[in-house]
Amino acid sequence: MILASRNAHKLGEVRQILGRDDLELSPDGVGDPVEDDVTFAGNALIKARFVAERTGSAVIADDSGLCVDVLGGAPGVFSARWAGRHGADVENLELLLNQLADVRDEHRAAKFVCAAVYVEPGGREVIATGTMRGQLLREPRGEGGFGYDPIFLPDGHELSAAELSAEQKNAISHRGHAFRALRAELDRLGLG
Amino acid sequence: MILASRNAHKLGEVRQILGRDDLELSPDGVGDPVEDDVTFAGNALIKARFVAERTGSAVIADDSGLCVDVLGGAPGVFSARWAGRHGADVENLELLLNQLADVRDEHRAAKFVCAAVYVEPGGREVIATGTMRGQLLREPRGEGGFGYDPIFLPDGHELSAAELSAEQKNAISHRGHAFRALRAELDRLGLG
């Protein structure tokens, strides 16, 4: 089974959550589809179908982002390119803080959302989602995690998502919830 | 009666729509409140109440912005500071185009929204709103208007909001609709 990703760190996480040591990253040269859907599940399916068609293997993929209440759910699927180009984590985070500079604490609720999908070539598709609710901070805190983690305080916690250990974060994170839900659904269906 | 604004161009527009030649801009030195509400009407009321308290006059104010469907209504009240600092029209517009670069035409619907309010010192408050629906373009078109006008194609029109004449734009714009609705309500109430 393939994880549609080039991120070895994510592979380790997902192997652990799914309990599948045979999960592998996408083969080199398989290419990248345009992820132009407007939902997390839609973009995860674009990635998974693309790799499944080209490899003939069953594929796992995910898409995730930060949804800010006062922005009606944005950045959402645009989280990774919020500052205008892909993968500029610090620019994305600083832009969001500047956009919301005048927003009072009672309006700074947000959630991380993850859609995790399983796709068989020409066959069955399974979708699972997970969320982690919290509050946006005014300054980054912590060195762990990535993306918007340093400005996100998960509900019920005193540490930002970038200050939690990997184990603590996996236990409560949108990605942890989504992949555990996907595993449960695959087990129920006898797939994977 | 005072228009809570420093924009002489807006004063001319609103005088014409309201049919009030005695409308004047805020006096110099009246200062600026923090517009930290999360709705257009709330921010317009903050501006109008601030000037009404300091001048003892009845005050008209408005707040407006661009709401993109696929962003859940953002930029919304953050339209003027979308790129992180106030009033950078070209930066705001270019950031939005880059954020939505992969969004297909069928998902590029948006609307301009305006809330226009009337506030008497310690007295009555009236709120009216107006909208203009349309589609986001992929490149700016036209030299007129301001803000996001060059990338907004109003529904039923072939010209961008920056290519329309001032008269054409006033007839269909969110601001035109809101101020005409406000005038009608003030007439009905015998105010203004």
JSON list of C-alpha atoms in Angstrom, two decimals, chain B residues 17 30 66-67 78 91 99 108 116 119 125-126 129-130 153 169 171 187-188 191:
[
{"chain": "B", "resi": 17, "resn": "ILE", "atom": "CA", "xyz": [-27.42, 59.01, -3.57]},
{"chain": "B", "resi": 30, "resn": "VAL", "atom": "CA", "xyz": [-11.82, 63.74, 15.44]},
{"chain": "B", "resi": 66, "resn": "LEU", "atom": "CA", "xyz": [-15.46, 41.47, -0.87]},
{"chain": "B", "resi": 67, "resn": "CYS", "atom": "CA", "xyz": [-16.85, 38.06, 0.17]},
{"chain": "B", "resi": 78, "resn": "PHE", "atom": "CA", "xyz": [-10.61, 42.04, 6.43]},
{"chain": "B", "resi": 91, "resn": "GLU", "atom": "CA", "xyz": [-1.12, 43.89, -2.83]},
{"chain": "B", "resi": 99, "resn": "GLN", "atom": "CA", "xyz": [-4.46, 32.29, -3.28]},
{"chain": "B", "resi": 108, "resn": "ARG", "atom": "CA", "xyz": [-15.02, 31.82, -8.50]},
{"chain": "B", "resi": 116, "resn": "ALA", "atom": "CA", "xyz": [-24.57, 51.73, 5.60]},
{"chain": "B", "resi": 119, "resn": "VAL", "atom": "CA", "xyz": [-26.57, 57.14, 14.10]},
{"chain": "B", "resi": 125, "resn": "GLU", "atom": "CA", "xyz": [-29.66, 53.84, 14.83]},
{"chain": "B", "resi": 126, "resn": "VAL", "atom": "CA", "xyz": [-30.62, 52.61, 11.36]},
{"chain": "B", "resi": 129, "resn": "THR", "atom": "CA", "xyz": [-27.16, 46.64, 3.55]},
{"chain": "B", "resi": 130, "resn": "GLY", "atom": "CA", "xyz": [-26.52, 46.14, -0.13]},
{"chain": "B", "resi": 153, "resn": "LEU", "atom": "CA", "xyz": [-17.12, 40.93, -13.04]},
{"chain": "B", "resi": 169, "resn": "LYS", "atom": "CA", "xyz": [-21.28, 51.25, -11.03]},
{"chain": "B", "resi": 171, "resn": "ALA", "atom": "CA", "xyz": [-26.57, 51.89, -10.18]},
{"chain": "B", "resi": 187, "resn": "ASP", "atom": "CA", "xyz": [-37.52, 58.80, 4.77]},
{"chain": "B", "resi": 188, "resn": "ARG", "atom": "CA", "xyz": [-39.94, 56.22, 6.17]},
{"chain": "B", "resi": 191, "resn": "LEU", "atom": "CA", "xyz": [-35.25, 61.02, 10.10]}
]
